[in-house]
Amino acid sequence: MSKRIAGPEIERLIQLLAKVPGLGPRSARRAALHLIKKKEQLLAPLAGAMADAVDKVRVCSTCGNVDTVDPCMICTDPRRDGATIVVVEDVSDLWALERAAALNARYHVLGGTLSPLDGIGPDQLNIKGLVARVAEGGVSEIILAVNATVEGQTTAHYLTDQLSGFGVKVTRLAHGVPVGGELDYLDEGTLAAALKSRTAF
Amino acid sequence: MSKRIAGPEIERLIQLLAKVPGLGPRSARRAALHLIKKKEQLLAPLAGAMADAVDKVRVCSTCGNVDTVDPCMICTDPRRDGATIVVVEDVSDLWALERAAALNARYHVLGGTLSPLDGIGPDQLNIKGLVARVAEGGVSEIILAVNATVEGQTTAHYLTDQLSGFGVKVTRLAHGVPVGGELDYLDEGTLAAALKSRTAF
């Protein structure tokens, strides 16, 4: 706001909301106003939930997931197959895989990808923890579920190197046509990979 | 999330964030994760700012603006011209006009527009308060800065009726070409209004 038209509390709320991904300065104002109007139904519970998260959320010392317990619920879930570890770049990828509900394994969150230009080397990622988990034994397969980007693939290669010698199978996600995808809109790389890995009908 | 993969606190945070305008279920997950990662820099201050807003923000009993004081800073600002009241539908409109910094008047927030089909009649809006302010005297002009929608214009007509007899000038915003607007993209109504109200060059 150009002039002071409201107490600093409202302006501070708008400024902080504007830093939330998905909200910009304009939508932060709209969000702040909506929250203020729904003070009891939304603003107060949200403030509480955030304070709760500040208090309770921690990073799992085993896998790097976020949870309110350490080790996290996934690491301690006895129904999960501890012999398979799915390596992801970020917690958001872990959540995405869980929504797909396609596996019942444990995870390992790297916290990013190797990116020498940004100063991110192996020591900046949660790689030592992964190697330690594998060295401990009991792991038979590592699924590298990193993004299909240059950085993701570089990281995958590095990890394969690090994990060789432990006798674990290292696999990666299949490339191909997304389910529901239209060929016309796909890039050549994906189409070439889908052709190469074609399966019997 | 399809299965329980984290403590209920994180899921609750995501659910509440998804109710913030501008965020949907997907962006709420992304926002929650970002907030959790920036716990000290963003989540904790935002939780504090929200708790502060819950405690301190109130609706101005004079004009309907939101502020941390009642009457609000605009209503008590001695540098503002109390003889002009700008009537707006919503606090967001008041903020928009303040950003334009085009006037130095007081405001009156209606809290909506007349909409009989939605059960919003004159008693559901802050109209009595406006009439009372005018009846008190000292007001020479009412600027009806309502939206250029059917409901906004209906409300403007109703207000003009209610305010007749007090000897105040009732004006409304000009219609015309938005600054920076391209004629090609404007609707016929706006172009017709801009032509009709053309001014000497």
Short mmCIF file of C-alpha atoms in Angstrom, two decimals, chain B:
data_model
loop_
_atom_site.label_atom_id
_atom_site.label_comp_id
_atom_site.label_asym_id
_atom_site.label_seq_id
_atom_site.Cartn_x
_atom_site.Cartn_y
_atom_site.Cartn_z
CA MET B 1 -2.78 -37.92 0.66
CA SER B 2 -4.23 -41.33 0.05
CA LYS B 3 -2.59 -43.08 3.01
CA ARG B 4 -1.43 -41.64 6.31
CA ILE B 5 2.16 -40.70 5.60
CA ALA B 6 2.70 -37.89 8.08
CA GLY B 7 1.32 -36.66 11.37
CA PRO B 8 -2.18 -35.13 11.35
CA GLU B 9 -0.67 -31.67 11.97
CA ILE B 10 0.83 -31.51 8.47
CA GLU B 11 -2.36 -32.76 6.82
CA ARG B 12 -4.40 -30.23 8.75
CA LEU B 13 -2.05 -27.44 7.68
CA ILE B 14 -2.45 -28.49 4.04
CA GLN B 15 -6.25 -28.68 4.35
CA LEU B 16 -6.47 -25.20 5.84
CA LEU B 17 -4.02 -23.70 3.33
CA ALA B 18 -6.17 -25.13 0.52
CA LYS B 19 -9.00 -22.85 1.70
CA VAL B 20 -6.94 -19.69 1.18
CA PRO B 21 -8.04 -17.96 -2.02
CA GLY B 22 -5.38 -18.38 -4.67
CA LEU B 23 -4.29 -21.78 -3.36
CA GLY B 24 -5.85 -25.10 -4.38
CA PRO B 25 -5.16 -28.58 -3.02
CA ARG B 26 -1.98 -28.97 -5.07
CA SER B 27 -0.52 -25.56 -4.37
CA ALA B 28 -1.49 -25.93 -0.70
CA ARG B 29 0.78 -28.98 -0.48
CA ARG B 30 3.58 -27.07 -2.16
CA ALA B 31 3.01 -24.08 0.13
CA ALA B 32 2.94 -26.28 3.25
CA LEU B 33 6.21 -27.92 2.30
CA HIS B 34 7.86 -24.58 1.56
CA LEU B 35 6.63 -23.21 4.89
CA ILE B 36 7.91 -26.26 6.75
CA LYS B 37 11.31 -25.93 5.09
CA LYS B 38 11.47 -22.24 5.97
CA LYS B 39 10.23 -22.84 9.50
CA GLU B 40 12.18 -20.09 11.20
CA GLN B 41 12.25 -17.55 8.36
CA LEU B 42 8.64 -17.83 7.20
CA LEU B 43 6.36 -20.30 8.99
CA ALA B 44 6.96 -19.02 12.52
CA PRO B 45 6.63 -15.31 11.59
CA LEU B 46 3.53 -16.03 9.52
CA ALA B 47 1.93 -18.00 12.37
CA GLY B 48 2.72 -15.05 14.62
CA ALA B 49 1.33 -12.48 12.19
CA MET B 50 -1.87 -14.49 11.86
CA ALA B 51 -2.29 -14.87 15.60
CA ASP B 52 -1.68 -11.12 15.87
CA ALA B 53 -4.34 -10.44 13.27
CA VAL B 54 -6.82 -12.71 15.05
CA ASP B 55 -6.23 -10.73 18.24
CA LYS B 56 -6.10 -7.22 16.91
CA VAL B 57 -7.95 -6.79 13.63
CA ARG B 58 -11.43 -5.36 13.92
CA VAL B 59 -14.03 -3.77 11.68
CA CYS B 60 -14.27 0.02 11.92
CA SER B 61 -17.65 0.86 13.43
CA THR B 62 -17.75 4.08 11.42
CA CYS B 63 -16.87 3.03 7.89
CA GLY B 64 -16.60 -0.79 7.83
CA ASN B 65 -12.88 -0.83 6.97
CA VAL B 66 -10.64 -3.38 8.70
CA ASP B 67 -7.89 -2.13 10.95
CA THR B 68 -6.32 -2.73 14.32
CA VAL B 69 -7.99 0.33 15.80
CA ASP B 70 -11.65 1.35 15.86
CA PRO B 71 -12.38 3.91 14.44
CA CYS B 72 -9.84 3.03 11.75
CA MET B 73 -6.77 5.09 10.83
CA ILE B 74 -8.52 6.58 7.81
CA CYS B 75 -11.56 7.73 9.81
CA THR B 76 -9.37 9.46 12.40
CA ASP B 77 -6.73 10.86 10.02
CA PRO B 78 -7.01 14.67 10.44
CA ARG B 79 -5.37 15.28 7.04
CA ARG B 80 -8.23 13.61 5.23
CA ASP B 81 -11.16 15.53 3.86
CA GLY B 82 -14.15 14.39 5.90
CA ALA B 83 -16.54 16.19 3.56
CA THR B 84 -16.04 13.54 0.86
CA ILE B 85 -17.07 9.92 1.44
CA VAL B 86 -16.12 7.30 -1.12
CA VAL B 87 -18.58 4.39 -1.04
CA VAL B 88 -17.06 1.02 -1.96
CA GLU B 89 -18.40 -2.52 -1.99
CA ASP B 90 -15.49 -4.16 -0.24
CA VAL B 91 -12.33 -3.37 1.72
CA SER B 92 -10.34 -4.64 -1.29
CA ASP B 93 -11.80 -1.76 -3.34
CA LEU B 94 -10.77 0.69 -0.62
CA TRP B 95 -7.23 -0.70 -0.78
CA ALA B 96 -7.24 -0.46 -4.58
CA LEU B 97 -8.30 3.22 -4.45
CA GLU B 98 -5.67 3.93 -1.80
CA ARG B 99 -2.99 2.37 -4.01
CA ALA B 100 -4.09 4.72 -6.77
CA ALA B 101 -3.46 7.50 -4.21
CA ALA B 102 -5.85 9.66 -6.20
CA LEU B 103 -7.87 11.06 -3.35
CA ASN B 104 -7.61 12.04 0.25
CA ALA B 105 -11.13 11.34 1.40
CA ARG B 106 -12.87 9.06 3.89
CA TYR B 107 -14.55 5.81 2.93
CA HIS B 108 -17.65 3.78 3.56
CA VAL B 109 -17.56 0.03 2.98
CA LEU B 110 -20.96 -1.46 2.09
CA GLY B 111 -19.89 -5.06 2.51
CA GLY B 112 -21.40 -6.17 -0.81
CA THR B 113 -24.07 -5.16 -3.28
CA LEU B 114 -27.84 -5.49 -3.34
CA SER B 115 -28.66 -8.92 -4.68
CA PRO B 116 -32.25 -9.97 -3.89
CA LEU B 117 -31.73 -13.41 -5.41
CA ASP B 118 -28.94 -14.08 -2.90
CA GLY B 119 -31.03 -12.67 -0.08
CA ILE B 120 -28.94 -9.51 0.19
CA GLY B 121 -31.23 -6.54 0.75
CA PRO B 122 -30.46 -3.07 2.15
CA ASP B 123 -30.44 -4.42 5.72
CA GLN B 124 -27.63 -6.85 4.93
CA LEU B 125 -25.39 -4.01 3.78
CA ASN B 126 -23.83 -1.18 5.77
CA ILE B 127 -26.26 1.36 4.28
CA LYS B 128 -27.91 2.69 7.45
CA GLY B 129 -24.48 3.66 8.72
CA LEU B 130 -23.82 5.66 5.55
CA VAL B 131 -27.15 7.50 5.77
CA ALA B 132 -26.44 8.23 9.43
CA ARG B 133 -23.02 9.68 8.59
CA VAL B 134 -24.57 11.93 5.95
CA ALA B 135 -27.44 12.93 8.26
CA GLU B 136 -24.89 13.99 10.89
CA GLY B 137 -23.80 16.76 8.51
CA GLY B 138 -20.41 17.95 7.30
CA VAL B 139 -20.53 15.77 4.18
CA SER B 140 -20.71 17.53 0.83
CA GLU B 141 -19.99 14.77 -1.67
CA ILE B 142 -20.58 11.03 -1.87
CA ILE B 143 -18.53 9.27 -4.56
CA LEU B 144 -20.16 5.96 -5.45
CA ALA B 145 -17.11 3.84 -6.32
CA VAL B 146 -19.06 0.60 -6.74
CA ASN B 147 -18.21 -1.94 -9.41
CA ALA B 148 -19.53 -1.34 -12.93
CA THR B 149 -21.65 -4.49 -12.69
CA VAL B 150 -25.45 -4.78 -12.75
CA GLU B 151 -25.50 -5.33 -8.98
CA GLY B 152 -23.12 -2.44 -8.39
CA GLN B 153 -25.19 -0.08 -10.49
CA THR B 154 -28.45 -1.24 -8.85
CA THR B 155 -26.88 -0.53 -5.48
CA ALA B 156 -25.73 2.89 -6.71
CA HIS B 157 -29.28 3.78 -7.77
CA TYR B 158 -30.68 2.66 -4.44
CA LEU B 159 -28.08 4.71 -2.56
CA THR B 160 -28.79 7.79 -4.69
CA ASP B 161 -32.45 7.45 -3.68
CA GLN B 162 -31.60 7.06 0.00
CA LEU B 163 -29.25 10.04 -0.04
CA SER B 164 -31.53 12.45 -1.88
CA GLY B 165 -32.90 15.14 0.39
CA PHE B 166 -29.67 15.57 2.37
CA GLY B 167 -28.32 18.14 -0.07
CA VAL B 168 -25.14 16.19 -0.79
CA LYS B 169 -23.67 15.83 -4.25
CA VAL B 170 -23.71 12.17 -5.33
CA THR B 171 -21.16 11.28 -8.03
CA ARG B 172 -19.90 8.08 -9.60
CA LEU B 173 -16.69 6.95 -11.27
CA ALA B 174 -16.26 7.78 -14.95
CA HIS B 175 -16.61 5.06 -17.55
CA GLY B 176 -13.99 4.94 -20.26
CA VAL B 177 -10.92 3.32 -21.74
CA PRO B 178 -8.58 1.93 -19.05
CA VAL B 179 -5.18 3.66 -19.06
CA GLY B 180 -2.88 1.46 -21.12
CA GLY B 181 -5.88 -0.38 -22.56
CA GLU B 182 -6.15 -1.37 -26.21
CA LEU B 183 -9.40 -0.49 -27.95
CA ASP B 184 -9.41 -3.79 -29.80
CA TYR B 185 -9.83 -5.70 -26.54
CA LEU B 186 -12.54 -3.54 -25.00
CA ASP B 187 -16.22 -4.41 -24.96
CA GLU B 188 -18.74 -2.31 -26.86
CA GLY B 189 -20.31 -0.89 -23.69
CA THR B 190 -17.02 0.59 -22.52
CA LEU B 191 -16.22 1.99 -25.97
CA ALA B 192 -19.69 3.54 -26.27
CA ALA B 193 -19.33 5.11 -22.81
CA ALA B 194 -15.83 6.39 -23.64
CA LEU B 195 -17.11 7.97 -26.86
CA LYS B 196 -20.09 9.53 -25.14
CA SER B 197 -17.93 11.08 -22.42
CA ARG B 198 -15.14 12.16 -24.80
CA THR B 199 -13.18 15.22 -23.72
CA ALA B 200 -11.40 18.03 -25.59
CA PHE B 201 -7.81 17.17 -26.53
#
